[in-house]
mmCIF file of N, CA and C in Angstrom:
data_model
loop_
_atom_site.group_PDB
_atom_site.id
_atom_site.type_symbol
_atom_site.label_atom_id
_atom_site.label_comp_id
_atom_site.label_asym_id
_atom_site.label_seq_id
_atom_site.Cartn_x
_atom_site.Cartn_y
_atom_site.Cartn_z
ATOM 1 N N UNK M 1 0.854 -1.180 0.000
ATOM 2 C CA UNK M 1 0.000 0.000 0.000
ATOM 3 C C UNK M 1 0.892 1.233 0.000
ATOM 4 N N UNK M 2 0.503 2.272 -0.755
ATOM 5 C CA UNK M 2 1.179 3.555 -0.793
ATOM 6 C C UNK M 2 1.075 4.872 0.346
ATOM 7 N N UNK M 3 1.665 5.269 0.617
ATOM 8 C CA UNK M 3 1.625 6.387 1.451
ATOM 9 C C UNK M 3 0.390 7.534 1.242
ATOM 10 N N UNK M 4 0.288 7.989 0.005
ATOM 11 C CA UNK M 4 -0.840 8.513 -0.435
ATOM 12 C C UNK M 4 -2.020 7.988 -0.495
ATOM 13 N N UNK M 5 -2.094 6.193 -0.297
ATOM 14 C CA UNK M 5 -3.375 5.567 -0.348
ATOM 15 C C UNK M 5 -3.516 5.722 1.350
ATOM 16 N N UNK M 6 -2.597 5.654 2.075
ATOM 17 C CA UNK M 6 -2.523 5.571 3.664
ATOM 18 C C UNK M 6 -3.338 6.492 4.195
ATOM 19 N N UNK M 7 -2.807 7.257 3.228
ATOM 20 C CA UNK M 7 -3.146 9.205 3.999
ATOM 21 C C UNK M 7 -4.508 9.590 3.458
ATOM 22 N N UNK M 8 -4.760 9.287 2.402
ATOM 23 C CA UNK M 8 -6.092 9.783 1.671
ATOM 24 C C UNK M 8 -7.218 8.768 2.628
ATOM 25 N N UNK M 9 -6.820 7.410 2.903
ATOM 26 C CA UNK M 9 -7.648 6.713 3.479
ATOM 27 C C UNK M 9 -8.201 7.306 5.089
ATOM 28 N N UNK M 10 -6.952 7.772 5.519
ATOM 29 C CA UNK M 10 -6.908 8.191 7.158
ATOM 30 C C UNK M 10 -8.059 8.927 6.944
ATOM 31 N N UNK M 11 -7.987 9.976 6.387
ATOM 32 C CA UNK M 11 -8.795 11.079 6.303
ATOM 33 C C UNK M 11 -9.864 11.085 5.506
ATOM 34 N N UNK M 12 -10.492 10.166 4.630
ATOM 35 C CA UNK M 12 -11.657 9.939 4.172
ATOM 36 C C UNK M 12 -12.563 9.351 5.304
ATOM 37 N N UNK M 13 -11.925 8.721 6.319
ATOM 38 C CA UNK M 13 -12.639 7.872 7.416
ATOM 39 C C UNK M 13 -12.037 8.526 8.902
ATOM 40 N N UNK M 14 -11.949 10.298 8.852
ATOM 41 C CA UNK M 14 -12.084 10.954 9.563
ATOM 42 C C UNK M 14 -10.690 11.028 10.504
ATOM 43 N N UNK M 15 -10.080 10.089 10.019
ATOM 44 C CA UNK M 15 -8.439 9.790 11.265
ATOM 45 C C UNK M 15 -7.282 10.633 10.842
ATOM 46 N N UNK M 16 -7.677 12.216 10.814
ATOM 47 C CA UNK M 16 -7.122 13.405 10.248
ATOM 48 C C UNK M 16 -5.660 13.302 10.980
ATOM 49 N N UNK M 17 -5.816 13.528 12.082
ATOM 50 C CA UNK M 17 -4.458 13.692 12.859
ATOM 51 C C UNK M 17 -3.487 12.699 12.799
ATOM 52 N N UNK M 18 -4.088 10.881 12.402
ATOM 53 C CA UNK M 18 -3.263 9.729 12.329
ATOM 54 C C UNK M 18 -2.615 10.214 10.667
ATOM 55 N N UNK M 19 -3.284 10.854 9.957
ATOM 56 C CA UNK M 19 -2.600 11.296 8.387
ATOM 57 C C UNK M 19 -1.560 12.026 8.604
ATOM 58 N N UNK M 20 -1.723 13.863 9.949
ATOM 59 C CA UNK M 20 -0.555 14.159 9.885
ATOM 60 C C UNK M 20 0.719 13.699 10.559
ATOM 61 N N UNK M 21 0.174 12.490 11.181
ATOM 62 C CA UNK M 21 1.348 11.440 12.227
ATOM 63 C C UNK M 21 2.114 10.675 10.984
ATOM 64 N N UNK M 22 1.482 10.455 9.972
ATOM 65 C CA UNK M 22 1.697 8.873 8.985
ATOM 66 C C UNK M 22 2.495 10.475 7.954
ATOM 67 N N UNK M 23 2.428 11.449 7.689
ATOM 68 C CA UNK M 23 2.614 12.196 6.744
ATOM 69 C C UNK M 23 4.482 12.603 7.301
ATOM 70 N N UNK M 24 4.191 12.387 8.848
ATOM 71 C CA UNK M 24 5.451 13.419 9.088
ATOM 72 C C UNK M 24 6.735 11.935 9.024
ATOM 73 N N UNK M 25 5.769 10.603 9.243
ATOM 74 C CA UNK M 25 6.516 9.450 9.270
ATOM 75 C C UNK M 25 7.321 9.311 8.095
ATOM 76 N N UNK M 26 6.373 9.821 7.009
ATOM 77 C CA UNK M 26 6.695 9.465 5.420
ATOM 78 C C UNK M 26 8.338 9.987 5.025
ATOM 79 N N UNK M 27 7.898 11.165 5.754
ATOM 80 C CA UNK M 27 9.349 12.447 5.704
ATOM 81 C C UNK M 27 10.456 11.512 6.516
ATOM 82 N N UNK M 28 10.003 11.655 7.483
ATOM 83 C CA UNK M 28 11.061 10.879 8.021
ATOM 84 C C UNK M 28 11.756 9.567 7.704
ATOM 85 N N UNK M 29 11.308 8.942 6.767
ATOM 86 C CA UNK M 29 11.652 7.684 5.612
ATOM 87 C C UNK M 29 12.606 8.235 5.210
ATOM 88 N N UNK M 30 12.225 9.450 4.561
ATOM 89 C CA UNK M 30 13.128 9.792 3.752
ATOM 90 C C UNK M 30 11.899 9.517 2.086
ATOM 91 N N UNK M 31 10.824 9.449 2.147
ATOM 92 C CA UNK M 31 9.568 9.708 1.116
ATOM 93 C C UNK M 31 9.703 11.187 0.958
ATOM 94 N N UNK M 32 9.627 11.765 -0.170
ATOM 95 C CA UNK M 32 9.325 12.966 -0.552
ATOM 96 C C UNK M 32 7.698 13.038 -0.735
ATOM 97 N N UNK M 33 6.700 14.013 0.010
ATOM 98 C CA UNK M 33 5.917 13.695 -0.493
ATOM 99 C C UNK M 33 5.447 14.458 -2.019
ATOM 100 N N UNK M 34 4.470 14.235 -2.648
ATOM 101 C CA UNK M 34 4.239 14.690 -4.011
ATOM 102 C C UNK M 34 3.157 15.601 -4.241
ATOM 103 N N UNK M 35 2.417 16.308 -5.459
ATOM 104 C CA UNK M 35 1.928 16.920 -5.254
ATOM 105 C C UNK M 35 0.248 16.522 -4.678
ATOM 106 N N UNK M 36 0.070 15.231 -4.547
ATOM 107 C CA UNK M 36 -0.885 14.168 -4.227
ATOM 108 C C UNK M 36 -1.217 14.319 -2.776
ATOM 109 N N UNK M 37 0.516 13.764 -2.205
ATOM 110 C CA UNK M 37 0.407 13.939 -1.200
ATOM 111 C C UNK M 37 -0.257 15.261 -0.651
ATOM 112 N N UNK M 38 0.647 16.716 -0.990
ATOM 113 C CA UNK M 38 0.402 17.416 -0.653
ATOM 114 C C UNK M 38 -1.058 18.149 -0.120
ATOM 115 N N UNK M 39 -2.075 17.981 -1.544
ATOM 116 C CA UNK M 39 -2.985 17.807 -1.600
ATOM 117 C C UNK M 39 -4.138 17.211 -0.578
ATOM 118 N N UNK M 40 -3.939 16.050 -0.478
ATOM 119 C CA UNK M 40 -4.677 14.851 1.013
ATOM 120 C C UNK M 40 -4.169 16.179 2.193
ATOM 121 N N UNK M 41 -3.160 16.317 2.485
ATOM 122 C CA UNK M 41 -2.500 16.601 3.784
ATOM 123 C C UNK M 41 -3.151 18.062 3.960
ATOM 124 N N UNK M 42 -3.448 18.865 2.776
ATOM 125 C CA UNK M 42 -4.200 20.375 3.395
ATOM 126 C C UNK M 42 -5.220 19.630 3.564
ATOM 127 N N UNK M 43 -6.285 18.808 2.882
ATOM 128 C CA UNK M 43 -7.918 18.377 3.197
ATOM 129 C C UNK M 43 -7.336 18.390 4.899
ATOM 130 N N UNK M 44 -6.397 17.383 5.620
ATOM 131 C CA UNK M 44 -6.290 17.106 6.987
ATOM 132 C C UNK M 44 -6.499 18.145 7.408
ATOM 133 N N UNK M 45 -5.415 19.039 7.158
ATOM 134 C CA UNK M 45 -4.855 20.569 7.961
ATOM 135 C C UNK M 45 -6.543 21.639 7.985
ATOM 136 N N UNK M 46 -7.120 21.616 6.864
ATOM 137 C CA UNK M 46 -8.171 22.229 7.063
ATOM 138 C C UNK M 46 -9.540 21.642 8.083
ATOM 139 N N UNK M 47 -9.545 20.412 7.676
ATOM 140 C CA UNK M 47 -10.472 20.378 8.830
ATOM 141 C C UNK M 47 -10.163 19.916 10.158
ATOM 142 N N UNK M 48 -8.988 20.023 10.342
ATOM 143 C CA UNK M 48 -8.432 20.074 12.094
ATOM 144 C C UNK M 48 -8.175 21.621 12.086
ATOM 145 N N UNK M 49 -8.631 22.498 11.204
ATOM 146 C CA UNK M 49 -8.134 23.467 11.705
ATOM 147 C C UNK M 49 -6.308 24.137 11.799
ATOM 148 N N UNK M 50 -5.646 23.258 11.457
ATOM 149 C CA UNK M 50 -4.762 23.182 12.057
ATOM 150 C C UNK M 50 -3.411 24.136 11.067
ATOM 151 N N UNK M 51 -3.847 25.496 10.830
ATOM 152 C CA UNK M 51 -3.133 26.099 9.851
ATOM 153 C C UNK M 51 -1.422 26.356 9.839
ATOM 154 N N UNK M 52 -0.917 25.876 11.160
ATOM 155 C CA UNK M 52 0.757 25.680 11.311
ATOM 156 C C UNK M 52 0.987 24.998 10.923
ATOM 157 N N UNK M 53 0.065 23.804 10.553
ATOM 158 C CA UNK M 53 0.776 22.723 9.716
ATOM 159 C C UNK M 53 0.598 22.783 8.342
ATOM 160 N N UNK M 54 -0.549 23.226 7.887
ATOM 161 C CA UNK M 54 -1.128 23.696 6.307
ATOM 162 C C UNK M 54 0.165 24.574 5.931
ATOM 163 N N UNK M 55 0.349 25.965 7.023
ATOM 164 C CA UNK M 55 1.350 26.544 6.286
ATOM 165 C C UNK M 55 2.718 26.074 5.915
ATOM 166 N N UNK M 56 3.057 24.957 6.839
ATOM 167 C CA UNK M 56 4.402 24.129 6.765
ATOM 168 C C UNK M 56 4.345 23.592 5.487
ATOM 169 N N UNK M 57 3.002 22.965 5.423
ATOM 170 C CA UNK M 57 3.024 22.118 3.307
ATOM 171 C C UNK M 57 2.933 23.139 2.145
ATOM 172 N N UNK M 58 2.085 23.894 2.685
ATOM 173 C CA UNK M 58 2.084 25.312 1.516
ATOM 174 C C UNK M 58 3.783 25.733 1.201
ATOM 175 N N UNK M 59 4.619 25.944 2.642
ATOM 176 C CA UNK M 59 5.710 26.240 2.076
ATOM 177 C C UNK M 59 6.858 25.066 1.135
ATOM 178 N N UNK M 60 6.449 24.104 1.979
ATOM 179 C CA UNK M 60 7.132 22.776 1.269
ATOM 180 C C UNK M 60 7.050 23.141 0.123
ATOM 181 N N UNK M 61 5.535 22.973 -0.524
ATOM 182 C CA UNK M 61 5.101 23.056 -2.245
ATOM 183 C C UNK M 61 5.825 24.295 -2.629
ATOM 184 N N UNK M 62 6.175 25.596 -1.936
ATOM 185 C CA UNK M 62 6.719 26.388 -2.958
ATOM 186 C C UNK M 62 8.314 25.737 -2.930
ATOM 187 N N UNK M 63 8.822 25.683 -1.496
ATOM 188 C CA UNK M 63 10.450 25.539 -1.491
ATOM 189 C C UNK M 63 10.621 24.307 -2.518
ATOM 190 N N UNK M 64 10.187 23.579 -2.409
ATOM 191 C CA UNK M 64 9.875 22.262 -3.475
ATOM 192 C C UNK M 64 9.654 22.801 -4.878
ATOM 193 N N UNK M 65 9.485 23.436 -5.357
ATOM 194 C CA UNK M 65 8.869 23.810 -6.921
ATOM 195 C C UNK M 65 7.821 23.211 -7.441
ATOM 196 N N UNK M 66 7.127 22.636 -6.357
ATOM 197 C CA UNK M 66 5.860 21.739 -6.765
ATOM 198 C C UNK M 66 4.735 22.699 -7.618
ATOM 199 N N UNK M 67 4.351 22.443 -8.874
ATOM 200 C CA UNK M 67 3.196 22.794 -9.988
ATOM 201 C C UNK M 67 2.282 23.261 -8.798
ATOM 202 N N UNK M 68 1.830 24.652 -8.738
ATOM 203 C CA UNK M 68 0.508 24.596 -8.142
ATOM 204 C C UNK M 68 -0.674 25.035 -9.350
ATOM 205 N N UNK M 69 -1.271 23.577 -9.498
ATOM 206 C CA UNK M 69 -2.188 23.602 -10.433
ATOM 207 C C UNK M 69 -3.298 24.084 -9.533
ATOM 208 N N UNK M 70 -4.818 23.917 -10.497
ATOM 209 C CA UNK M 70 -6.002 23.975 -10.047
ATOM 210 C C UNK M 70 -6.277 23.392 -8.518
ATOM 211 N N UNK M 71 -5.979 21.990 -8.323
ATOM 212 C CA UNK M 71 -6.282 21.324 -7.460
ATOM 213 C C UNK M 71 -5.517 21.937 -6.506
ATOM 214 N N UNK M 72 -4.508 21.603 -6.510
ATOM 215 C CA UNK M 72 -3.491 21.488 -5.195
ATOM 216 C C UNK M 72 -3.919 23.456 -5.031
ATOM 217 N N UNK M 73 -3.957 24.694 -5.583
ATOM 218 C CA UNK M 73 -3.825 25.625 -4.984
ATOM 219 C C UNK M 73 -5.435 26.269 -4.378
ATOM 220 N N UNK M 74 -6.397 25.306 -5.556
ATOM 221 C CA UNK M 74 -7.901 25.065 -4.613
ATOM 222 C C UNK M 74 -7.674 24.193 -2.517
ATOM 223 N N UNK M 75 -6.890 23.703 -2.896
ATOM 224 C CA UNK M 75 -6.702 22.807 -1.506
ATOM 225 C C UNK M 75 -5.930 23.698 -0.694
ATOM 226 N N UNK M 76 -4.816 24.525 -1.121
ATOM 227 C CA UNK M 76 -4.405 25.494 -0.107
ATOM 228 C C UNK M 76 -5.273 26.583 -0.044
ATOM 229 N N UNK M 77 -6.075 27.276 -0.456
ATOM 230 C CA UNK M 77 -7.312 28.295 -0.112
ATOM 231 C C UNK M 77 -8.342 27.433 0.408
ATOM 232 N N UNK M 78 -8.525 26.760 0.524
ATOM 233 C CA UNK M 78 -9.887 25.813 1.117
ATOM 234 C C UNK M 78 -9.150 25.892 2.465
ATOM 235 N N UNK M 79 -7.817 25.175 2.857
ATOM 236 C CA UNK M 79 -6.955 24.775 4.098
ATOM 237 C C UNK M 79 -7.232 26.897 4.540
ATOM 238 N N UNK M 80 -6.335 27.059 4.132
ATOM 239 C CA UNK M 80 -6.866 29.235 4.549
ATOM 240 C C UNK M 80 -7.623 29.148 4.909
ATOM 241 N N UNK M 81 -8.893 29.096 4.120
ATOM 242 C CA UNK M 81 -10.760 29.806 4.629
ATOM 243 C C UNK M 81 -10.933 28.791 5.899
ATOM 244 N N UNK M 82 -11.129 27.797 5.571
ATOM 245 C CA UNK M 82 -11.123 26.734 7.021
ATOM 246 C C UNK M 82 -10.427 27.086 8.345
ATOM 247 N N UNK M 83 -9.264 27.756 7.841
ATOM 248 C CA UNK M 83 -8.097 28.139 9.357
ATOM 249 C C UNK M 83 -9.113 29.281 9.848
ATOM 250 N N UNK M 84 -9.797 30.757 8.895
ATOM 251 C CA UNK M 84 -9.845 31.330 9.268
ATOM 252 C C UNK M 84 -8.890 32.670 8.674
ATOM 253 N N UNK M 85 -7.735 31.982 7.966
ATOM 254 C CA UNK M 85 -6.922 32.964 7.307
ATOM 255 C C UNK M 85 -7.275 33.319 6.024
ATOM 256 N N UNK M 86 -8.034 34.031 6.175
ATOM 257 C CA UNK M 86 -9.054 34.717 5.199
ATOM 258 C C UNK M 86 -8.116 35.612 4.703
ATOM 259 N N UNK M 87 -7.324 36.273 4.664
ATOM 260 C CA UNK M 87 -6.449 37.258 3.949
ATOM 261 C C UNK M 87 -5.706 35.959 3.506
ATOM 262 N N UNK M 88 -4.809 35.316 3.961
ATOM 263 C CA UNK M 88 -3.534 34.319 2.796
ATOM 264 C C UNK M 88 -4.427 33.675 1.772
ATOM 265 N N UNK M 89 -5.923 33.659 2.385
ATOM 266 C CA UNK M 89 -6.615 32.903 1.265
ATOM 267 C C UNK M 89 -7.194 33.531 0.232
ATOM 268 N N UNK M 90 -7.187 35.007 0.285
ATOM 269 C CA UNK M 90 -7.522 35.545 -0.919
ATOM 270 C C UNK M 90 -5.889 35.550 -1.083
ATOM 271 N N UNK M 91 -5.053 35.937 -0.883
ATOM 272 C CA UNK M 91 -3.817 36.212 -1.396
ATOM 273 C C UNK M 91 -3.261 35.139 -2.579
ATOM 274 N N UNK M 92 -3.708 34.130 -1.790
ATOM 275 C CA UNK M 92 -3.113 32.809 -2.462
ATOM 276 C C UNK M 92 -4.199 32.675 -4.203
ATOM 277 N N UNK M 93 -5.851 33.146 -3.852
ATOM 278 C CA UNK M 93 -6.716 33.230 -4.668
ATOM 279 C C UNK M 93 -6.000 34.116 -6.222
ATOM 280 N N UNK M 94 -5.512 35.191 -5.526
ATOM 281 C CA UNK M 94 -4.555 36.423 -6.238
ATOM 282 C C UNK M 94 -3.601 35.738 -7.082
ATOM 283 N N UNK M 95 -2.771 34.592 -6.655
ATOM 284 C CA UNK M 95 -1.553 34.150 -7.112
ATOM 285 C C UNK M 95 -1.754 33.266 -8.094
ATOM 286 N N UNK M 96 -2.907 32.375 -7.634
ATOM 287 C CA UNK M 96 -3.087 31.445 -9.462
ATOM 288 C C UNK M 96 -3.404 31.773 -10.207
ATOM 289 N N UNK M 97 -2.456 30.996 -10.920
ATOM 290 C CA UNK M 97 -2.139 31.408 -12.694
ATOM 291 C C UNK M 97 -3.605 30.855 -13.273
ATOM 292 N N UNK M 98 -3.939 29.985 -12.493
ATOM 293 C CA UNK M 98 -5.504 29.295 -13.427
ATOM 294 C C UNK M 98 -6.375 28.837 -12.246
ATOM 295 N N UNK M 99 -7.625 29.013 -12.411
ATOM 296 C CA UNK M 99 -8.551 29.119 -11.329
ATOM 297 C C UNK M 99 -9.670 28.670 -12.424
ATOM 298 N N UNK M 100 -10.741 27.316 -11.338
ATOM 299 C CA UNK M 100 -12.319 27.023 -11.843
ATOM 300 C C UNK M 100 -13.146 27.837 -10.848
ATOM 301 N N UNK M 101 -14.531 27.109 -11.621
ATOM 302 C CA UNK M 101 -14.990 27.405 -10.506
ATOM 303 C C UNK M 101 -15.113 27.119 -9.839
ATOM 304 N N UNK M 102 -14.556 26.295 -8.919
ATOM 305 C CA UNK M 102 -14.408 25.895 -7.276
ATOM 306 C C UNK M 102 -13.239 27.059 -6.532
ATOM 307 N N UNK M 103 -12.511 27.186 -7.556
ATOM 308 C CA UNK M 103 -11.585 28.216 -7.256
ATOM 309 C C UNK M 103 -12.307 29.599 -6.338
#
């Protein structure tokens, strides 16, 4: 089983915090996570609330050069509005190059 199937699973069946336990494990492998990963891990961060850790992956994805497509930069403004950080989340809204409408 894959790390991204691990993590997407944790948190489809609500075990948010066991994703960012299994996420920080991954790192510590020595797993890079991807933009997949990344992705699963704001859904966590937003609905725990938990925006010190959202902002830790947000920065990963930039220090990383990770593509922020549609998805993944919909998932960091969703992780924002959820924290409450309603300014980084329009900011971040500001910064994509391509936006739907979920955007």
């Amino acid at each position: 089983i894959s790390w991204n199937a691990m993590i997407a699973g944790y948190i489809q069946h609500g075990y948010c915090e066991e994703a960012l336990k299994l996420f920080q494990q991954m790192q510590e492998n020595g797993v890079n996570p991807d933009k997949v990963t990344c992705t699963s891990i704001l859904v966590a961060c937003a609905t725990l609330t938990a925006v010190v850790h959202g902002k830790l992956v947000h920065a990963y994805i930039s220090d990383r050069g990770i593509k922020l497509d549609v998805e993944l930069g919909n998932a960091v403004i969703n992780m924002y509005g959820k924290c409450g950080s309603v300014s980084d989340a329009h900011r971040m809204f500001d910064e994509m190059p391509e936006r739907n409408v979920v955007s």
